[in-house]
PDB file of C-alpha atoms in Angstrom:
ATOM      1  CA  MET A   1      67.997  94.854  94.551  1.00 43.00           C
ATOM      2  CA  SER A   2      68.139  94.477  90.786  1.00 44.00           C
ATOM      3  CA  MET A   3      71.088  92.773  89.181  1.00 46.00           C
ATOM      4  CA  GLN A   4      72.237  93.026  85.592  1.00 46.00           C
ATOM      5  CA  VAL A   5      72.170  89.750  83.712  1.00 45.00           C
ATOM      6  CA  ILE A   6      75.589  88.848  82.335  1.00 44.00           C
ATOM      7  CA  PRO A   7      75.389  87.152  78.908  1.00 45.00           C
ATOM      8  CA  ARG A   8      76.799  83.683  78.436  1.00 46.00           C
ATOM      9  CA  GLY A   9      80.496  83.817  77.714  1.00 45.00           C
ATOM     10  CA  ALA A  10      80.968  86.680  80.154  1.00 44.00           C
ATOM     11  CA  SER A  11      80.940  84.625  83.352  1.00 46.00           C
ATOM     12  CA  SER A  12      84.439  85.815  84.203  1.00 53.00           C
ATOM     13  CA  THR A  13      83.247  89.412  84.551  1.00 55.00           C
ATOM     14  CA  TYR A  14      83.614  89.376  88.316  1.00 53.00           C
ATOM     15  CA  GLU A  15      87.145  87.986  88.129  1.00 58.00           C
ATOM     16  CA  LEU A  16      88.026  90.699  85.634  1.00 62.00           C
ATOM     17  CA  MET A  17      86.549  93.359  87.878  1.00 57.00           C
ATOM     18  CA  SER A  18      88.589  92.081  90.831  1.00 59.00           C
ATOM     19  CA  ASN A  19      91.769  92.551  88.817  1.00 64.00           C
ATOM     20  CA  PHE A  20      90.582  95.931  87.585  1.00 63.00           C
ATOM     21  CA  LEU A  21      89.990  97.156  91.130  1.00 63.00           C
ATOM     22  CA  VAL A  22      93.684  96.844  91.944  1.00 60.00           C
ATOM     23  CA  GLN A  23      94.614  98.917  88.908  1.00 66.00           C
ATOM     24  CA  LEU A  24      91.733 101.337  89.338  1.00 63.00           C
ATOM     25  CA  ARG A  25      92.783 102.039  92.915  1.00 63.00           C
ATOM     26  CA  ARG A  26      96.010 103.559  91.616  1.00 59.00           C
ATOM     27  CA  VAL A  27      94.128 105.481  88.951  1.00 62.00           C
ATOM     28  CA  GLN A  28      91.571 106.765  91.463  1.00 61.00           C
ATOM     29  CA  GLN A  29      94.317 108.012  93.804  1.00 58.00           C
ATOM     30  CA  LEU A  30      95.797 110.107  91.016  1.00 57.00           C
ATOM     31  CA  LYS A  31      92.337 111.105  89.902  1.00 55.00           C
ATOM     32  CA  ILE A  32      91.219 112.329  93.313  1.00 57.00           C
ATOM     33  CA  ILE A  33      94.306 114.495  93.648  1.00 49.00           C
ATOM     34  CA  SER A  34      94.181 115.976  90.139  1.00 54.00           C
ATOM     35  CA  PHE A  35      90.364 115.847  89.782  1.00 47.00           C
ATOM     36  CA  HIS A  36      90.683 114.733  86.158  1.00 51.00           C
ATOM     37  CA  ASN A  37      87.507 112.893  85.259  1.00 56.00           C
ATOM     38  CA  GLU A  38      88.938 111.470  82.080  1.00 61.00           C
ATOM     39  CA  TRP A  39      91.304 108.988  83.746  1.00 63.00           C
ATOM     40  CA  THR A  40      88.747 106.283  84.434  1.00 66.00           C
ATOM     41  CA  GLU A  41      87.205 106.714  81.004  1.00 68.00           C
ATOM     42  CA  ARG A  42      90.615 106.246  79.421  1.00 72.00           C
ATOM     43  CA  LYS A  43      91.249 103.139  81.499  1.00 76.00           C
ATOM     44  CA  TYR A  44      88.071 101.636  80.090  1.00 78.00           C
ATOM     45  CA  GLU A  45      89.165 102.447  76.532  1.00 80.00           C
ATOM     46  CA  TRP A  46      92.577 100.872  77.086  1.00 79.00           C
ATOM     47  CA  LYS A  47      90.948  97.667  78.295  1.00 82.00           C
ATOM     48  CA  CYS A  48      88.850  97.597  75.112  1.00 84.00           C
ATOM     49  CA  SER A  49      91.808  98.313  72.838  1.00 85.00           C
ATOM     50  CA  SER A  50      92.888  95.738  70.257  1.00 86.00           C
ATOM     51  CA  ASP A  51      95.178  95.482  67.258  1.00 86.00           C
ATOM     52  CA  GLU A  52      92.177  95.920  64.964  1.00 86.00           C
ATOM     53  CA  ASN A  53      90.640  98.748  67.013  1.00 85.00           C
ATOM     54  CA  PRO A  54      93.368 100.565  68.987  1.00 87.00           C
ATOM     55  CA  GLN A  55      92.194 102.985  71.677  1.00 84.00           C
ATOM     56  CA  HIS A  56      95.222 105.139  72.409  1.00 83.00           C
ATOM     57  CA  GLN A  57      94.100 108.542  71.184  1.00 79.00           C
ATOM     58  CA  PHE A  58      94.536 110.017  74.669  1.00 76.00           C
ATOM     59  CA  CYS A  59      98.024 108.597  75.247  1.00 81.00           C
ATOM     60  CA  PRO A  60     101.008 110.959  74.934  1.00 81.00           C
ATOM     61  CA  GLU A  61     102.715 110.778  71.564  1.00 86.00           C
ATOM     62  CA  GLY A  62     106.383 110.206  70.765  1.00 86.00           C
ATOM     63  CA  GLU A  63     109.110 107.632  71.316  1.00 84.00           C
ATOM     64  CA  ASP A  64     109.391 108.671  74.970  1.00 84.00           C
ATOM     65  CA  SER A  65     105.736 107.885  75.691  1.00 84.00           C
ATOM     66  CA  TRP A  66     104.950 105.266  78.323  1.00 82.00           C
ATOM     67  CA  CYS A  67     102.378 103.897  75.855  1.00 84.00           C
ATOM     68  CA  LYS A  68     103.867 101.045  73.819  1.00 86.00           C
ATOM     69  CA  TRP A  69     101.430 101.652  70.979  1.00 88.00           C
ATOM     70  CA  ARG A  70     102.466 105.312  70.733  1.00 87.00           C
ATOM     71  CA  LYS A  71     106.121 104.298  70.758  1.00 88.00           C
ATOM     72  CA  ALA A  72     105.535 101.895  67.891  1.00 89.00           C
ATOM     73  CA  GLU A  73     103.615 104.608  66.042  1.00 89.00           C
ATOM     74  CA  ALA A  74     106.493 107.064  66.417  1.00 90.00           C
ATOM     75  CA  LYS A  75     108.897 104.463  65.028  1.00 89.00           C
ATOM     76  CA  ASN A  76     106.533 103.479  62.179  1.00 89.00           C
ATOM     77  CA  GLU A  77     106.369  99.944  63.567  1.00 88.00           C
ATOM     78  CA  LEU A  78     102.619  99.583  64.063  1.00 87.00           C
ATOM     79  CA  ASP A  79     102.526  96.708  61.588  1.00 85.00           C
ATOM     80  CA  GLN A  80     104.717  94.754  64.023  1.00 86.00           C
ATOM     81  CA  PHE A  81     102.928  95.856  67.188  1.00 88.00           C
ATOM     82  CA  HIS A  82     100.621  93.514  69.088  1.00 87.00           C
ATOM     83  CA  HIS A  83      98.783  94.203  72.315  1.00 87.00           C
ATOM     84  CA  ASP A  84     100.061  92.196  75.272  1.00 83.00           C
ATOM     85  CA  LYS A  85      96.543  91.291  76.384  1.00 83.00           C
ATOM     86  CA  PRO A  86      93.372  90.597  74.409  1.00 86.00           C
ATOM     87  CA  PRO A  87      90.549  93.144  74.720  1.00 86.00           C
ATOM     88  CA  LEU A  88      87.478  92.531  76.814  1.00 84.00           C
ATOM     89  CA  ILE A  89      84.768  90.669  74.956  1.00 86.00           C
ATOM     90  CA  PRO A  90      81.866  92.901  73.801  1.00 85.00           C
ATOM     91  CA  GLU A  91      79.448  91.484  76.390  1.00 87.00           C
ATOM     92  CA  VAL A  92      81.825  92.342  79.221  1.00 85.00           C
ATOM     93  CA  GLN A  93      82.449  95.804  77.788  1.00 83.00           C
ATOM     94  CA  VAL A  94      78.730  96.523  77.867  1.00 86.00           C
ATOM     95  CA  ALA A  95      78.318  95.049  81.353  1.00 86.00           C
ATOM     96  CA  ILE A  96      81.079  97.025  83.075  1.00 83.00           C
ATOM     97  CA  LYS A  97      80.855 100.335  81.206  1.00 83.00           C
ATOM     98  CA  PRO A  98      78.261 101.761  83.660  1.00 85.00           C
ATOM     99  CA  VAL A  99      80.693 101.029  86.502  1.00 81.00           C
ATOM    100  CA  PHE A 100      83.431 103.074  84.859  1.00 78.00           C
ATOM    101  CA  GLU A 101      80.960 105.867  84.119  1.00 78.00           C
ATOM    102  CA  ASP A 102      79.895 105.987  87.765  1.00 78.00           C
ATOM    103  CA  LEU A 103      83.533 106.148  88.872  1.00 74.00           C
ATOM    104  CA  SER A 104      83.974 109.257  86.703  1.00 72.00           C
ATOM    105  CA  LYS A 105      81.160 111.257  88.294  1.00 72.00           C
ATOM    106  CA  ASP A 106      81.965 114.358  90.321  1.00 67.00           C
ATOM    107  CA  GLU A 107      79.544 113.235  93.030  1.00 68.00           C
ATOM    108  CA  LEU A 108      81.840 110.324  93.851  1.00 68.00           C
ATOM    109  CA  LEU A 109      85.024 112.399  93.761  1.00 63.00           C
ATOM    110  CA  ILE A 110      83.640 115.108  96.027  1.00 61.00           C
ATOM    111  CA  ARG A 111      83.007 112.496  98.707  1.00 60.00           C
ATOM    112  CA  CYS A 112      86.560 111.180  98.323  1.00 60.00           C
ATOM    113  CA  LEU A 113      88.553 114.422  98.146  1.00 55.00           C
ATOM    114  CA  GLY A 114      89.866 113.907 101.668  1.00 53.00           C
ATOM    115  CA  ALA A 115      91.279 110.543 100.581  1.00 50.00           C
ATOM    116  CA  GLU A 116      88.813 108.863 102.920  1.00 51.00           C
ATOM    117  CA  THR A 117      87.051 105.588 102.289  1.00 51.00           C
ATOM    118  CA  GLN A 118      83.306 105.236 102.100  1.00 50.00           C
ATOM    119  CA  ASN A 119      82.977 103.959 105.652  1.00 57.00           C
ATOM    120  CA  ASN A 120      79.177 103.872 105.578  1.00 59.00           C
ATOM    121  CA  ASN A 121      79.151 101.507 102.628  1.00 60.00           C
ATOM    122  CA  GLU A 122      81.907  99.405 104.137  1.00 62.00           C
ATOM    123  CA  TYR A 123      80.071  99.206 107.445  1.00 71.00           C
ATOM    124  CA  PHE A 124      76.839  98.155 105.742  1.00 77.00           C
ATOM    125  CA  SER A 125      78.693  95.356 103.943  1.00 80.00           C
ATOM    126  CA  LEU A 126      80.226  94.307 107.249  1.00 80.00           C
ATOM    127  CA  LEU A 127      76.747  94.023 108.751  1.00 80.00           C
ATOM    128  CA  ILE A 128      75.640  91.710 105.954  1.00 85.00           C
ATOM    129  CA  TRP A 129      78.654  89.432 106.457  1.00 83.00           C
ATOM    130  CA  THR A 130      77.940  89.434 110.208  1.00 82.00           C
ATOM    131  CA  PHE A 131      74.567  87.809 109.582  1.00 83.00           C
ATOM    132  CA  ALA A 132      75.827  85.700 106.650  1.00 86.00           C
ATOM    133  CA  PRO A 133      79.578  85.019 107.162  1.00 84.00           C
ATOM    134  CA  LYS A 134      81.693  84.843 104.016  1.00 79.00           C
ATOM    135  CA  HIS A 135      83.357  81.588 105.018  1.00 77.00           C
ATOM    136  CA  LEU A 136      79.997  79.802 105.186  1.00 80.00           C
ATOM    137  CA  HIS A 137      77.890  79.044 102.137  1.00 82.00           C
ATOM    138  CA  SER A 138      74.652  81.026 102.117  1.00 82.00           C
ATOM    139  CA  GLY A 139      71.890  80.679  99.570  1.00 86.00           C
ATOM    140  CA  PRO A 140      70.009  83.610  97.997  1.00 88.00           C
ATOM    141  CA  LYS A 141      67.297  83.558 100.669  1.00 89.00           C
ATOM    142  CA  ILE A 142      69.812  83.721 103.531  1.00 89.00           C
ATOM    143  CA  VAL A 143      71.644  86.624 101.895  1.00 88.00           C
ATOM    144  CA  GLU A 144      68.324  88.381 101.303  1.00 89.00           C
ATOM    145  CA  ILE A 145      67.329  88.011 104.959  1.00 88.00           C
ATOM    146  CA  ALA A 146      70.798  89.169 106.050  1.00 88.00           C
ATOM    147  CA  SER A 147      70.426  92.234 103.832  1.00 89.00           C
ATOM    148  CA  TYR A 148      67.048  93.104 105.348  1.00 88.00           C
ATOM    149  CA  LEU A 149      68.396  92.751 108.881  1.00 87.00           C
ATOM    150  CA  SER A 150      71.428  94.851 107.954  1.00 86.00           C
ATOM    151  CA  VAL A 151      69.201  97.635 106.618  1.00 87.00           C
ATOM    152  CA  ILE A 152      67.242  97.623 109.878  1.00 85.00           C
ATOM    153  CA  THR A 153      70.405  97.732 111.970  1.00 82.00           C
ATOM    154  CA  PHE A 154      72.088 100.326 109.770  1.00 79.00           C
ATOM    155  CA  ASN A 155      69.130 102.739 109.725  1.00 79.00           C
ATOM    156  CA  LYS A 156      67.844 102.097 113.244  1.00 76.00           C
ATOM    157  CA  ASP A 157      69.538  99.892 115.814  1.00 76.00           C
ATOM    158  CA  PHE A 158      69.729  96.321 117.080  1.00 80.00           C
ATOM    159  CA  GLU A 159      66.597  96.875 119.146  1.00 82.00           C
ATOM    160  CA  ASP A 160      64.533  96.690 115.958  1.00 85.00           C
ATOM    161  CA  VAL A 161      65.991  93.270 115.206  1.00 84.00           C
ATOM    162  CA  LEU A 162      64.355  92.079 118.411  1.00 86.00           C
ATOM    163  CA  LYS A 163      61.047  93.407 117.102  1.00 87.00           C
ATOM    164  CA  VAL A 164      61.470  91.271 113.994  1.00 86.00           C
ATOM    165  CA  MET A 165      62.191  88.242 116.141  1.00 86.00           C
ATOM    166  CA  SER A 166      59.108  89.010 118.238  1.00 87.00           C
ATOM    167  CA  VAL A 167      56.919  89.128 115.124  1.00 88.00           C
ATOM    168  CA  MET A 168      58.357  85.738 114.174  1.00 86.00           C
ATOM    169  CA  GLY A 169      57.129  84.356 117.495  1.00 88.00           C
ATOM    170  CA  CYS A 170      60.409  84.361 119.417  1.00 87.00           C
ATOM    171  CA  ARG A 171      60.243  85.152 123.121  1.00 87.00           C
ATOM    172  CA  ILE A 172      62.533  88.085 123.927  1.00 86.00           C
ATOM    173  CA  GLY A 173      63.966  88.099 127.446  1.00 88.00           C
ATOM    174  CA  ARG A 174      65.654  90.729 129.573  1.00 87.00           C
ATOM    175  CA  GLU A 175      69.156  89.549 128.666  1.00 88.00           C
ATOM    176  CA  ALA A 176      68.476  90.102 124.966  1.00 86.00           C
ATOM    177  CA  HIS A 177      67.379  93.702 125.583  1.00 86.00           C
ATOM    178  CA  THR A 178      70.423  94.324 127.775  1.00 89.00           C
ATOM    179  CA  TYR A 179      72.708  92.917 125.085  1.00 86.00           C
ATOM    180  CA  VAL A 180      71.336  95.065 122.245  1.00 84.00           C
ATOM    181  CA  GLU A 181      71.466  98.194 124.415  1.00 86.00           C
ATOM    182  CA  LYS A 182      75.163  97.642 125.107  1.00 86.00           C
ATOM    183  CA  ARG A 183      75.771  96.771 121.466  1.00 82.00           C
ATOM    184  CA  ASP A 184      74.108  99.986 120.282  1.00 79.00           C
ATOM    185  CA  GLU A 185      76.003 102.086 122.828  1.00 82.00           C
ATOM    186  CA  MET A 186      79.305 100.618 121.659  1.00 82.00           C
ATOM    187  CA  ARG A 187      78.395 101.195 118.011  1.00 74.00           C
ATOM    188  CA  ILE A 188      77.478 104.844 118.589  1.00 75.00           C
ATOM    189  CA  SER A 189      80.566 105.477 120.689  1.00 77.00           C
ATOM    190  CA  ARG A 190      82.798 103.913 118.047  1.00 72.00           C
ATOM    191  CA  SER A 191      81.197 105.958 115.263  1.00 68.00           C
ATOM    192  CA  GLU A 192      81.559 109.221 117.180  1.00 70.00           C
ATOM    193  CA  ARG A 193      85.200 108.484 117.882  1.00 70.00           C
ATOM    194  CA  ARG A 194      85.929 107.785 114.232  1.00 64.00           C
ATOM    195  CA  VAL A 195      84.369 111.000 112.984  1.00 61.00           C
ATOM    196  CA  SER A 196      85.848 113.242 115.661  1.00 65.00           C
ATOM    197  CA  ASP A 197      87.653 116.246 114.239  1.00 62.00           C
ATOM    198  CA  ALA A 198      90.966 115.354 115.849  1.00 59.00           C
ATOM    199  CA  VAL A 199      91.056 111.833 114.465  1.00 63.00           C
ATOM    200  CA  LYS A 200      89.861 112.946 111.040  1.00 67.00           C
ATOM    201  CA  GLN A 201      92.467 115.728 110.799  1.00 68.00           C
ATOM    202  CA  ALA A 202      95.252 113.389 111.903  1.00 68.00           C
ATOM    203  CA  ARG A 203      94.194 110.922 109.227  1.00 69.00           C
ATOM    204  CA  ILE A 204      94.196 113.634 106.547  1.00 71.00           C
ATOM    205  CA  ASP A 205      97.611 114.936 107.644  1.00 69.00           C
ATOM    206  CA  SER A 206      99.066 111.426 107.567  1.00 70.00           C
ATOM    207  CA  ARG A 207      97.808 110.805 104.046  1.00 72.00           C
ATOM    208  CA  ALA A 208      99.048 114.221 102.936  1.00 70.00           C
ATOM    209  CA  LYS A 209     102.557 113.321 104.128  1.00 65.00           C
ATOM    210  CA  GLU A 210     102.400 110.030 102.234  1.00 68.00           C
ATOM    211  CA  SER A 211     101.255 111.878  99.119  1.00 67.00           C
ATOM    212  CA  ASP A 212     104.115 114.393  99.408  1.00 61.00           C
ATOM    213  CA  LEU A 213     106.610 111.548  99.805  1.00 60.00           C
ATOM    214  CA  LYS A 214     105.282 109.820  96.677  1.00 60.00           C
ATOM    215  CA  GLU A 215     105.544 113.044  94.682  1.00 60.00           C
ATOM    216  CA  PHE A 216     109.131 113.534  95.854  1.00 54.00           C
ATOM    217  CA  GLN A 217     110.071 109.987  94.879  1.00 52.00           C
ATOM    218  CA  GLU A 218     108.458 110.392  91.448  1.00 54.00           C
ATOM    219  CA  GLU A 219     110.361 113.617  90.822  1.00 52.00           C
ATOM    220  CA  GLU A 220     113.649 112.040  91.873  1.00 47.00           C
ATOM    221  CA  GLU A 221     113.252 108.663  90.198  1.00 46.00           C
ATOM    222  CA  GLY A 222     110.686 109.276  87.486  1.00 45.00           C
ATOM    223  CA  ILE A 223     107.193 107.844  87.325  1.00 44.00           C
ATOM    224  CA  LEU A 224     107.575 104.079  87.257  1.00 42.00           C
ATOM    225  CA  TYR A 225     103.889 103.440  86.770  1.00 43.00           C
ATOM    226  CA  GLY A 226     100.794 105.261  85.656  1.00 47.00           C
ATOM    227  CA  PRO A 227      97.501 104.870  83.842  1.00 47.00           C
ATOM    228  CA  GLY A 228      98.051 102.605  80.874  1.00 47.00           C
ATOM    229  CA  ILE A 229     101.519 101.463  81.933  1.00 42.00           C
ATOM    230  CA  THR A 230     100.381  97.848  81.774  1.00 44.00           C
ATOM    231  CA  ASP A 231      98.839  98.358  78.345  1.00 45.00           C
TER     232      ASP A 231
END
């Protein structure tokens, strides 16, 4: 697995991304419903916006705009306007831009149109943390081994993990085989239950009701938040 090298001075990239994920989740919910690919791209531009290089060309104009910069523009007060937060440093902008571009691709949206999470990816991550728990410190080698074992388990089953142990010289007894057989049966049964049509449809209907309720509240009370509201 290749990792992009973050330049010195951009060590807080991962903290920034953690904060962005909370905001992007709201943007992605609106984006999935409306299928507007430009939302994530605009979010990136807003995070790069500064007093010297404002990035608000996509914000609605006028004094009633939710964009503070556009409001100041309408009132001819741009000389007094200052962004609440500093822009991302250039190194961070370069490092995270591919992430925003990937989030704007139709391939991602098509897989999320049902408002479902990417369970396969989440399950793979869960496997890694099973072998290398988050609450325990694990060095690069341990995480690498955990990743390899997770790939084996994800693509095949726990039986293949026993093969790895056998190659390493471990003696595999009957109890170990019995355990992995039960573990695989439980995993398959759980997966089939989750993807059953009845469960999936109930999940979609539930989220549709929540979406309708949000739309009703927005129409009655006005949109209290949206892309760029925190700008």
